Amino acid sequence: MEVKIFLSLLASCCLAVVNAELEGSKIFDVTPSNVFQQQILEKLAQSGIYDFFLLPRALNITSRVMVNPKDQLDFDRVLTKNSINFKIVNEDVSKSINLERSQQNIMSRAINRGISFRSFERFEKINAYLEELAARFPDRVKVTLIGKTYEGRLMKTITISNGDKRANKKVIWVDGGIHAREWIAPAAALYVINQLVENFAANKDLLATYDWVVLPVANPDGYEYTHTTSRMWRKTRKPSGNSCYGTDPNRNFGFHWGELGASNLPCDDTFRGPTAFSEPETQIMRNELLKLNGRAKFYLTIHAYGNYLLYPWGWTSGLPSNVADIDEVARAGAKAIKMATGTRYTVGSSTNVLYEASGGSDDWALGVAGIPISITMELPAGGSGFNPSPQYIDPFVSEAWIGIKAMAQRVISKY
Ligand code: 0X9
Ligand code: ZN
């Protein structure tokens, strides 16, 4: 009994810590219907005051933004004054996050061994799962310590093969969790691992001529911070000046670094960092991808959200010379998902279908590492918030896997 009381006190204390800053925050869907309204939304997005989950990108396209209680009056005024269409899709973000946490707690208590796709796993448990697979399937699985994060967490990749030990096989690289709060991304990367290793017989064709290297959590410090302290954190955690923390890893890669769509202000969510590759986490990714030395043919980075299959470039509206090949792979993914579940994905270059954002890992993978097929997969959002609630992890990640398999098959048959 006493233990129960203690546990519930502990839960209420920590929920409050995680969500205090989000109490009363609302999420708005806003849709500009003329150029003037779109410019206003772009200004609001650039102001750094509001947390745009989906940035404004075109007329009649809805963007989603979280607004703190202290800014709501002003925000409301701007929308009303300019007759901008909006809908409040979440009246109090802290309440949905509390709900997510209690569902998380229930599920993770129910499952104490291995990983599950019924709750979002913590970083240590994800690493433990990788090691467990290496111990259970030593012929087909290798775990590599690739470096340490700013806060000292161990970043590990898992290399999955069919056990034939042929050196220098071609490689498919998958990473998830470059952005801390996009919890569904590490879950999807884990599902890729789970299927390739534990469901090997069904997927062995994907491993016949290729090895897969998966980095399930590319920004572990940020990921843990979203679990312990601030659910909507996006960046890494190294102090970056002005008493602000973190760099947006997806603005920190060294290809057209610091150009459009990347902030130079340390407190902004899209801060590009003081220099290209200023962050240990992006350096580690760069080094690993370069070590593959031309073997990697497909770079896939998983994000959330918006149902997009994006490809370079994100720094210009121009297109890479092999755009037809990349587009074909991305469309194969979108088509497979559409046929399986009916979910629609938008396919196109980042700049042309989403927005300009330079310093992304996908642009660097193609532009510098020379990986011919480079794609950012933005998984769907859940409900009114950022991520699906835990009961939807399984359907979301298995749907993503259908698209990933189709893209991989296309790459394997072409290269
Ligand atoms: O803005 C981003 O970094 C990605 N969207 S997200 O909502 N997950 O933050 C899109 C990145 C697309 N790629 C490039 N712009 N290079
Ligand atoms: Zn992202």
Short mmCIF file of C-alpha atoms and ligand atoms in Angstrom, two decimals:
data_model
loop_
_atom_site.label_atom_id
_atom_site.label_comp_id
_atom_site.label_asym_id
_atom_site.label_seq_id
_atom_site.Cartn_x
_atom_site.Cartn_y
_atom_site.Cartn_z
CA MET A 1 0.00 0.00 0.00
CA GLU A 2 2.71 2.45 1.09
CA VAL A 3 4.73 1.53 -1.97
CA LYS A 4 1.71 2.32 -4.14
CA ILE A 5 1.26 5.72 -2.51
CA PHE A 6 4.95 6.44 -2.96
CA LEU A 7 4.79 5.42 -6.61
CA SER A 8 1.80 7.59 -7.32
CA LEU A 9 3.44 10.55 -5.54
CA LEU A 10 6.55 9.93 -7.59
CA ALA A 11 4.50 9.78 -10.79
CA SER A 12 2.67 13.01 -10.03
CA CYS A 13 5.86 14.81 -9.07
CA CYS A 14 7.63 13.80 -12.25
CA LEU A 15 4.75 14.37 -14.58
CA ALA A 16 4.62 17.90 -13.26
CA VAL A 17 8.34 18.37 -13.86
CA VAL A 18 8.10 17.18 -17.43
CA ASN A 19 5.06 19.22 -18.32
CA ALA A 20 5.08 22.35 -16.21
CA GLU A 21 6.20 24.43 -19.17
CA LEU A 22 3.43 23.04 -21.36
CA GLU A 23 0.53 23.69 -19.01
CA GLY A 24 -2.16 25.53 -20.92
CA SER A 25 -0.25 25.38 -24.23
CA LYS A 26 -2.57 24.96 -27.17
CA ILE A 27 -1.97 23.53 -30.62
CA PHE A 28 -3.42 25.43 -33.56
CA ASP A 29 -3.86 24.32 -37.14
CA VAL A 30 -3.60 27.44 -39.29
CA THR A 31 -4.29 27.68 -43.00
CA PRO A 32 -3.41 30.72 -45.12
CA SER A 33 -5.77 31.35 -48.01
CA ASN A 34 -3.89 34.26 -49.60
CA VAL A 35 -0.29 35.33 -50.05
CA PHE A 36 -0.59 38.03 -47.43
CA GLN A 37 -1.76 35.55 -44.78
CA GLN A 38 1.02 33.19 -45.75
CA GLN A 39 3.62 35.94 -45.26
CA ILE A 40 2.19 36.70 -41.83
CA LEU A 41 2.47 33.05 -40.84
CA GLU A 42 6.04 32.94 -42.13
CA LYS A 43 6.87 35.97 -39.97
CA LEU A 44 5.30 34.31 -36.93
CA ALA A 45 7.37 31.19 -37.64
CA GLN A 46 10.56 33.23 -37.91
CA SER A 47 9.86 35.15 -34.71
CA GLY A 48 11.03 32.18 -32.63
CA ILE A 49 8.16 32.78 -30.18
CA TYR A 50 5.95 29.96 -31.36
CA ASP A 51 6.76 26.29 -31.80
CA PHE A 52 5.84 25.41 -35.37
CA PHE A 53 5.59 21.63 -35.70
CA LEU A 54 4.81 22.06 -39.37
CA LEU A 55 6.15 25.25 -40.88
CA PRO A 56 3.97 27.30 -43.24
CA ARG A 57 4.84 26.31 -46.77
CA ALA A 58 2.15 27.20 -49.29
CA LEU A 59 -1.31 28.60 -49.77
CA ASN A 60 -4.13 26.46 -48.42
CA ILE A 61 -1.68 24.11 -46.73
CA THR A 62 -2.20 23.77 -43.02
CA SER A 63 0.65 24.25 -40.61
CA ARG A 64 0.55 23.28 -36.96
CA VAL A 65 1.86 25.42 -34.14
CA MET A 66 2.04 25.15 -30.37
CA VAL A 67 1.44 28.39 -28.46
CA ASN A 68 2.25 29.06 -24.78
CA PRO A 69 -0.49 30.59 -22.62
CA LYS A 70 1.37 33.91 -22.35
CA ASP A 71 1.49 34.28 -26.14
CA GLN A 72 -2.03 33.08 -26.92
CA LEU A 73 -3.73 36.45 -26.78
CA ASP A 74 -1.28 38.00 -29.23
CA PHE A 75 -1.41 35.00 -31.49
CA ASP A 76 -5.18 34.99 -31.51
CA ARG A 77 -5.22 38.70 -32.27
CA VAL A 78 -2.93 38.31 -35.29
CA LEU A 79 -5.04 35.48 -36.68
CA THR A 80 -8.32 37.30 -36.15
CA LYS A 81 -7.08 40.65 -37.43
CA ASN A 82 -5.88 39.03 -40.63
CA SER A 83 -8.82 36.64 -40.97
CA ILE A 84 -6.52 33.63 -41.00
CA ASN A 85 -8.40 30.35 -40.75
CA PHE A 86 -7.53 28.33 -37.69
CA LYS A 87 -8.67 25.43 -35.61
CA ILE A 88 -7.54 24.60 -32.09
CA VAL A 89 -6.67 20.92 -32.21
CA ASN A 90 -5.34 20.60 -28.68
CA GLU A 91 -6.65 22.72 -25.80
CA ASP A 92 -3.95 21.77 -23.31
CA VAL A 93 -0.84 19.97 -24.48
CA SER A 94 0.19 19.10 -20.93
CA LYS A 95 -2.97 17.03 -20.51
CA SER A 96 -2.28 14.92 -23.61
CA ILE A 97 1.30 14.47 -22.56
CA ASN A 98 0.23 13.35 -19.10
CA LEU A 99 -2.06 10.86 -20.76
CA GLU A 100 0.76 9.67 -23.00
CA ARG A 101 2.98 9.24 -19.94
CA SER A 102 0.47 7.27 -17.97
CA GLN A 103 -0.12 4.98 -20.96
CA GLN A 104 3.65 4.68 -21.29
CA ASN A 105 4.00 3.79 -17.60
CA ILE A 106 1.31 1.15 -17.74
CA MET A 107 2.78 -0.47 -20.84
CA SER A 108 6.40 -0.38 -19.77
CA ARG A 109 5.49 -1.90 -16.40
CA ALA A 110 3.63 -4.67 -18.21
CA ILE A 111 6.65 -5.47 -20.38
CA ASN A 112 9.91 -5.58 -18.52
CA ARG A 113 12.07 -7.65 -20.87
CA GLY A 114 13.17 -6.90 -24.41
CA ILE A 115 11.50 -4.13 -26.34
CA SER A 116 7.92 -3.76 -27.34
CA PHE A 117 6.07 -1.61 -29.79
CA ARG A 118 3.49 -0.76 -27.14
CA SER A 119 5.45 2.00 -25.46
CA PHE A 120 8.22 4.39 -26.49
CA GLU A 121 11.39 2.83 -25.14
CA ARG A 122 14.07 4.64 -23.18
CA PHE A 123 17.57 4.93 -24.64
CA GLU A 124 19.22 2.43 -22.29
CA LYS A 125 16.62 -0.18 -23.09
CA ILE A 126 17.11 0.36 -26.81
CA ASN A 127 20.87 -0.14 -26.47
CA ALA A 128 20.26 -3.21 -24.31
CA TYR A 129 18.03 -4.63 -27.05
CA LEU A 130 20.81 -4.19 -29.61
CA GLU A 131 23.24 -6.05 -27.34
CA GLU A 132 20.68 -8.75 -26.67
CA LEU A 133 20.29 -9.34 -30.42
CA ALA A 134 24.07 -9.49 -30.86
CA ALA A 135 24.24 -12.15 -28.15
CA ARG A 136 21.33 -14.17 -29.55
CA PHE A 137 22.30 -13.95 -33.23
CA PRO A 138 26.11 -13.60 -33.27
CA ASP A 139 26.33 -14.77 -36.90
CA ARG A 140 24.04 -12.13 -38.27
CA VAL A 141 24.31 -9.18 -35.89
CA LYS A 142 27.16 -6.92 -34.86
CA VAL A 143 26.84 -3.96 -32.50
CA THR A 144 29.40 -1.18 -32.83
CA LEU A 145 30.12 1.59 -30.38
CA ILE A 146 30.49 4.57 -32.70
CA GLY A 147 31.10 7.34 -30.17
CA LYS A 148 29.82 9.31 -27.20
CA THR A 149 27.26 12.08 -27.10
CA TYR A 150 27.92 15.42 -25.42
CA GLU A 151 26.48 14.04 -22.17
CA GLY A 152 28.47 10.83 -22.50
CA ARG A 153 25.83 8.43 -23.77
CA LEU A 154 27.10 5.57 -25.91
CA MET A 155 25.97 5.75 -29.51
CA LYS A 156 25.72 2.32 -31.09
CA THR A 157 24.87 1.05 -34.53
CA ILE A 158 23.68 -2.42 -35.32
CA THR A 159 24.95 -4.05 -38.51
CA ILE A 160 22.66 -6.77 -39.77
CA SER A 161 23.73 -9.32 -42.37
CA ASN A 162 22.59 -12.74 -43.54
CA GLY A 163 25.66 -14.25 -41.93
CA ASP A 164 27.59 -14.93 -45.14
CA LYS A 165 30.54 -12.80 -43.90
CA ARG A 166 31.28 -11.45 -47.36
CA ALA A 167 33.34 -8.33 -46.87
CA ASN A 168 32.39 -5.07 -48.51
CA LYS A 169 28.78 -5.84 -49.25
CA LYS A 170 26.65 -2.90 -50.25
CA VAL A 171 24.89 -1.12 -47.40
CA ILE A 172 21.52 0.37 -46.54
CA TRP A 173 21.80 2.91 -43.72
CA VAL A 174 18.80 3.80 -41.55
CA ASP A 175 18.74 6.32 -38.72
CA GLY A 176 15.99 7.62 -36.49
CA GLY A 177 15.63 10.24 -33.83
CA ILE A 178 17.79 13.04 -35.23
CA HIS A 179 15.05 15.21 -33.71
CA ALA A 180 14.55 14.41 -30.06
CA ARG A 181 10.78 14.74 -29.77
CA GLU A 182 9.94 12.64 -32.82
CA TRP A 183 9.61 9.47 -30.74
CA ILE A 184 7.98 7.45 -33.48
CA ALA A 185 11.22 7.63 -35.50
CA PRO A 186 13.42 5.55 -33.16
CA ALA A 187 10.46 3.20 -32.76
CA ALA A 188 10.32 2.74 -36.55
CA ALA A 189 14.09 2.19 -36.75
CA LEU A 190 13.76 -0.42 -34.00
CA TYR A 191 11.04 -2.11 -35.97
CA VAL A 192 13.36 -2.30 -39.00
CA ILE A 193 15.94 -3.99 -36.75
CA ASN A 194 13.34 -6.29 -35.25
CA GLN A 195 12.07 -7.42 -38.64
CA LEU A 196 15.46 -7.94 -40.25
CA VAL A 197 16.83 -9.88 -37.29
CA GLU A 198 13.94 -11.62 -35.56
CA ASN A 199 11.88 -12.12 -38.70
CA PHE A 200 14.89 -13.02 -40.84
CA ALA A 201 13.27 -15.84 -42.81
CA ALA A 202 10.58 -13.52 -44.19
CA ASN A 203 13.08 -10.77 -45.00
CA LYS A 204 16.19 -12.62 -46.11
CA ASP A 205 15.98 -11.26 -49.67
CA LEU A 206 16.66 -7.81 -48.23
CA LEU A 207 19.95 -9.14 -46.87
CA ALA A 208 21.15 -11.27 -49.77
CA THR A 209 23.46 -8.72 -51.34
CA TYR A 210 23.23 -5.93 -48.77
CA ASP A 211 24.06 -5.37 -45.12
CA TRP A 212 21.93 -2.92 -43.14
CA VAL A 213 23.42 -0.48 -40.66
CA VAL A 214 20.88 1.06 -38.30
CA LEU A 215 21.38 3.89 -35.81
CA PRO A 216 18.05 3.87 -33.96
CA VAL A 217 18.65 6.96 -31.82
CA ALA A 218 20.80 9.59 -33.51
CA ASN A 219 20.31 12.22 -30.79
CA PRO A 220 20.27 10.29 -27.49
CA ASP A 221 20.77 13.29 -25.15
CA GLY A 222 17.84 15.09 -26.71
CA TYR A 223 15.74 11.92 -26.73
CA GLU A 224 16.30 11.29 -23.02
CA TYR A 225 15.63 14.95 -22.26
CA THR A 226 12.22 14.64 -23.90
CA HIS A 227 11.50 11.68 -21.62
CA THR A 228 12.71 13.29 -18.40
CA THR A 229 12.29 17.02 -18.69
CA SER A 230 10.84 18.66 -21.76
CA ARG A 231 8.62 16.59 -24.06
CA MET A 232 8.86 18.97 -27.03
CA TRP A 233 12.64 19.32 -27.11
CA ARG A 234 14.02 19.00 -30.66
CA LYS A 235 17.75 19.69 -30.57
CA THR A 236 20.91 18.20 -29.05
CA ARG A 237 21.90 19.27 -25.52
CA LYS A 238 25.32 20.95 -25.70
CA PRO A 239 25.16 24.51 -24.34
CA SER A 240 25.22 26.87 -27.27
CA GLY A 241 25.58 30.34 -25.76
CA ASN A 242 23.12 32.95 -24.41
CA SER A 243 22.23 30.35 -21.75
CA CYS A 244 20.57 28.32 -24.48
CA TYR A 245 21.14 24.69 -25.23
CA GLY A 246 21.42 22.52 -28.23
CA THR A 247 21.78 22.59 -31.97
CA ASP A 248 19.37 21.28 -34.55
CA PRO A 249 21.32 18.27 -35.85
CA ASN A 250 19.43 18.52 -39.12
CA ARG A 251 20.88 21.97 -39.75
CA ASN A 252 24.39 21.04 -38.64
CA PHE A 253 25.63 18.83 -41.49
CA GLY A 254 28.42 20.29 -43.58
CA PHE A 255 26.90 20.73 -47.00
CA HIS A 256 25.63 24.21 -47.82
CA TRP A 257 25.70 24.63 -44.06
CA GLY A 258 24.23 27.84 -42.69
CA GLU A 259 22.34 28.82 -45.81
CA LEU A 260 18.58 29.26 -46.03
CA GLY A 261 16.16 27.82 -43.47
CA ALA A 262 18.71 27.43 -40.68
CA SER A 263 18.85 29.85 -37.77
CA ASN A 264 22.03 31.45 -36.46
CA LEU A 265 20.41 32.17 -33.09
CA PRO A 266 21.41 29.69 -30.37
CA CYS A 267 18.01 29.79 -28.68
CA ASP A 268 16.07 28.88 -31.83
CA ASP A 269 14.78 25.41 -32.48
CA THR A 270 16.47 25.32 -35.87
CA PHE A 271 19.84 26.62 -34.65
CA ARG A 272 22.48 25.47 -37.13
CA GLY A 273 25.31 25.37 -34.58
CA PRO A 274 28.37 27.64 -34.46
CA THR A 275 30.06 25.72 -37.30
CA ALA A 276 29.21 22.77 -39.51
CA PHE A 277 29.52 19.51 -37.55
CA SER A 278 29.93 21.38 -34.28
CA GLU A 279 28.05 18.62 -32.45
CA PRO A 280 29.58 15.30 -31.39
CA GLU A 281 26.46 13.47 -32.58
CA THR A 282 26.62 14.79 -36.16
CA GLN A 283 30.41 14.23 -36.25
CA ILE A 284 29.83 10.62 -35.25
CA MET A 285 27.25 10.12 -37.99
CA ARG A 286 29.51 11.79 -40.55
CA ASN A 287 32.45 9.57 -39.59
CA GLU A 288 30.41 6.37 -39.76
CA LEU A 289 28.89 7.21 -43.11
CA LEU A 290 32.29 8.12 -44.54
CA LYS A 291 33.80 4.89 -43.19
CA LEU A 292 31.38 2.98 -45.41
CA ASN A 293 33.54 4.29 -48.22
CA GLY A 294 31.12 4.09 -51.11
CA ARG A 295 29.39 0.90 -49.95
CA ALA A 296 26.20 2.67 -48.88
CA LYS A 297 23.66 2.97 -51.69
CA PHE A 298 20.64 4.07 -49.68
CA TYR A 299 20.56 6.61 -46.85
CA LEU A 300 17.22 6.68 -45.05
CA THR A 301 16.59 9.03 -42.16
CA ILE A 302 13.33 8.73 -40.27
CA HIS A 303 11.56 11.79 -38.85
CA ALA A 304 8.06 12.90 -37.94
CA TYR A 305 5.76 14.19 -39.07
CA GLY A 306 3.63 15.01 -42.09
CA ASN A 307 3.63 11.93 -44.35
CA TYR A 308 6.45 12.93 -46.66
CA LEU A 309 9.10 11.08 -48.58
CA LEU A 310 11.58 13.88 -49.13
CA TYR A 311 14.79 13.91 -51.08
CA PRO A 312 17.53 16.45 -51.86
CA TRP A 313 17.87 19.19 -52.12
CA GLY A 314 16.78 20.97 -48.98
CA TRP A 315 19.12 23.92 -49.61
CA THR A 316 17.84 24.89 -53.06
CA SER A 317 14.85 24.31 -55.27
CA GLY A 318 17.23 22.81 -57.84
CA LEU A 319 17.30 19.04 -58.10
CA PRO A 320 20.14 16.49 -57.99
CA SER A 321 21.31 15.01 -61.29
CA ASN A 322 19.98 11.54 -60.38
CA VAL A 323 16.59 12.83 -59.23
CA ALA A 324 14.72 10.38 -61.47
CA ASP A 325 16.27 7.42 -59.64
CA ILE A 326 15.60 8.84 -56.18
CA ASP A 327 12.07 9.80 -57.12
CA GLU A 328 11.40 6.29 -58.40
CA VAL A 329 12.54 4.76 -55.10
CA ALA A 330 10.50 7.19 -52.99
CA ARG A 331 7.41 6.64 -55.13
CA ALA A 332 7.77 2.88 -54.73
CA GLY A 333 7.60 3.44 -50.94
CA ALA A 334 4.59 5.73 -51.14
CA LYS A 335 2.77 3.37 -53.48
CA ALA A 336 3.36 0.31 -51.29
CA ILE A 337 1.98 2.13 -48.24
CA LYS A 338 -1.01 3.48 -50.16
CA MET A 339 -1.87 0.01 -51.37
CA ALA A 340 -1.45 -1.61 -47.98
CA THR A 341 -3.21 0.85 -45.69
CA GLY A 342 -4.51 3.73 -47.79
CA THR A 343 -2.18 6.24 -46.08
CA ARG A 344 -0.95 8.90 -48.50
CA TYR A 345 2.58 10.25 -48.60
CA THR A 346 3.71 13.32 -50.52
CA VAL A 347 6.85 12.66 -52.55
CA GLY A 348 9.29 15.32 -53.73
CA SER A 349 12.37 17.38 -53.01
CA SER A 350 12.47 18.92 -49.52
CA THR A 351 12.57 22.48 -50.79
CA ASN A 352 9.84 21.98 -53.35
CA VAL A 353 7.29 20.08 -51.27
CA LEU A 354 8.13 21.20 -47.71
CA TYR A 355 10.49 24.12 -47.15
CA GLU A 356 14.06 25.21 -47.63
CA ALA A 357 16.28 23.98 -44.79
CA SER A 358 20.03 23.68 -45.30
CA GLY A 359 22.46 21.52 -43.34
CA GLY A 360 20.27 18.42 -43.40
CA SER A 361 21.74 14.93 -43.13
CA ASP A 362 20.00 13.82 -46.35
CA ASP A 363 21.62 16.56 -48.45
CA TRP A 364 25.03 15.78 -46.97
CA ALA A 365 24.60 12.03 -47.54
CA LEU A 366 24.08 12.61 -51.25
CA GLY A 367 26.19 15.71 -51.77
CA VAL A 368 29.29 14.73 -49.80
CA ALA A 369 29.14 11.04 -48.83
CA GLY A 370 27.98 10.25 -52.37
CA ILE A 371 25.16 7.91 -51.33
CA PRO A 372 23.01 7.89 -54.46
CA ILE A 373 19.61 7.36 -52.88
CA SER A 374 18.99 9.67 -49.95
CA ILE A 375 15.55 10.02 -48.44
CA THR A 376 13.94 11.60 -45.38
CA MET A 377 10.80 9.77 -44.33
CA GLU A 378 8.42 11.90 -42.29
CA LEU A 379 6.02 9.51 -40.60
CA PRO A 380 2.41 10.45 -39.92
CA ALA A 381 1.37 12.42 -36.83
CA GLY A 382 -0.92 11.04 -34.22
CA GLY A 383 -4.18 12.72 -33.37
CA SER A 384 -3.86 16.35 -32.47
CA GLY A 385 -0.36 16.33 -31.07
CA PHE A 386 3.09 15.41 -32.25
CA ASN A 387 3.28 11.67 -31.91
CA PRO A 388 0.81 8.83 -31.95
CA SER A 389 -0.22 7.63 -28.53
CA PRO A 390 1.48 4.40 -27.51
CA GLN A 391 -1.31 2.11 -28.71
CA TYR A 392 -0.69 3.33 -32.26
CA ILE A 393 3.05 2.69 -32.31
CA ASP A 394 2.61 -0.78 -33.71
CA PRO A 395 0.32 0.15 -36.63
CA PHE A 396 2.49 3.19 -37.44
CA VAL A 397 5.81 1.36 -37.47
CA SER A 398 4.50 -1.65 -39.35
CA GLU A 399 3.05 0.66 -41.97
CA ALA A 400 6.39 2.48 -42.22
CA TRP A 401 8.15 -0.87 -42.66
CA ILE A 402 6.00 -1.64 -45.70
CA GLY A 403 7.27 1.54 -47.35
CA ILE A 404 10.87 1.00 -46.23
CA LYS A 405 10.87 -2.55 -47.60
CA ALA A 406 9.51 -1.40 -50.95
CA MET A 407 12.15 1.34 -51.21
CA ALA A 408 14.92 -1.06 -50.20
CA GLN A 409 13.77 -3.62 -52.78
CA ARG A 410 13.92 -0.97 -55.48
CA VAL A 411 17.43 0.09 -54.42
CA ILE A 412 18.63 -3.50 -54.23
CA SER A 413 17.37 -4.26 -57.72
CA LYS A 414 18.98 -1.14 -59.20
CA TYR A 415 22.42 -1.00 -57.56
O1 0X9 B 1 13.01 20.40 -40.90
C1 0X9 B 1 13.54 19.28 -40.86
O2 0X9 B 1 14.66 19.08 -40.43
C2 0X9 B 1 12.74 18.06 -41.38
N1 0X9 B 1 11.38 18.15 -40.94
S1 0X9 B 1 11.01 17.95 -39.34
O3 0X9 B 1 9.60 18.26 -39.17
N2 0X9 B 1 11.19 16.42 -38.95
O4 0X9 B 1 11.86 18.77 -38.55
C3 0X9 B 1 12.79 18.01 -42.88
C4 0X9 B 1 14.18 17.91 -43.44
C5 0X9 B 1 14.24 17.73 -44.92
N3 0X9 B 1 15.58 17.73 -45.43
C6 0X9 B 1 16.27 18.86 -45.65
N4 0X9 B 1 15.77 20.04 -45.57
N5 0X9 B 1 17.54 18.72 -46.00
ZN ZN B 2 12.60 15.79 -37.69
#
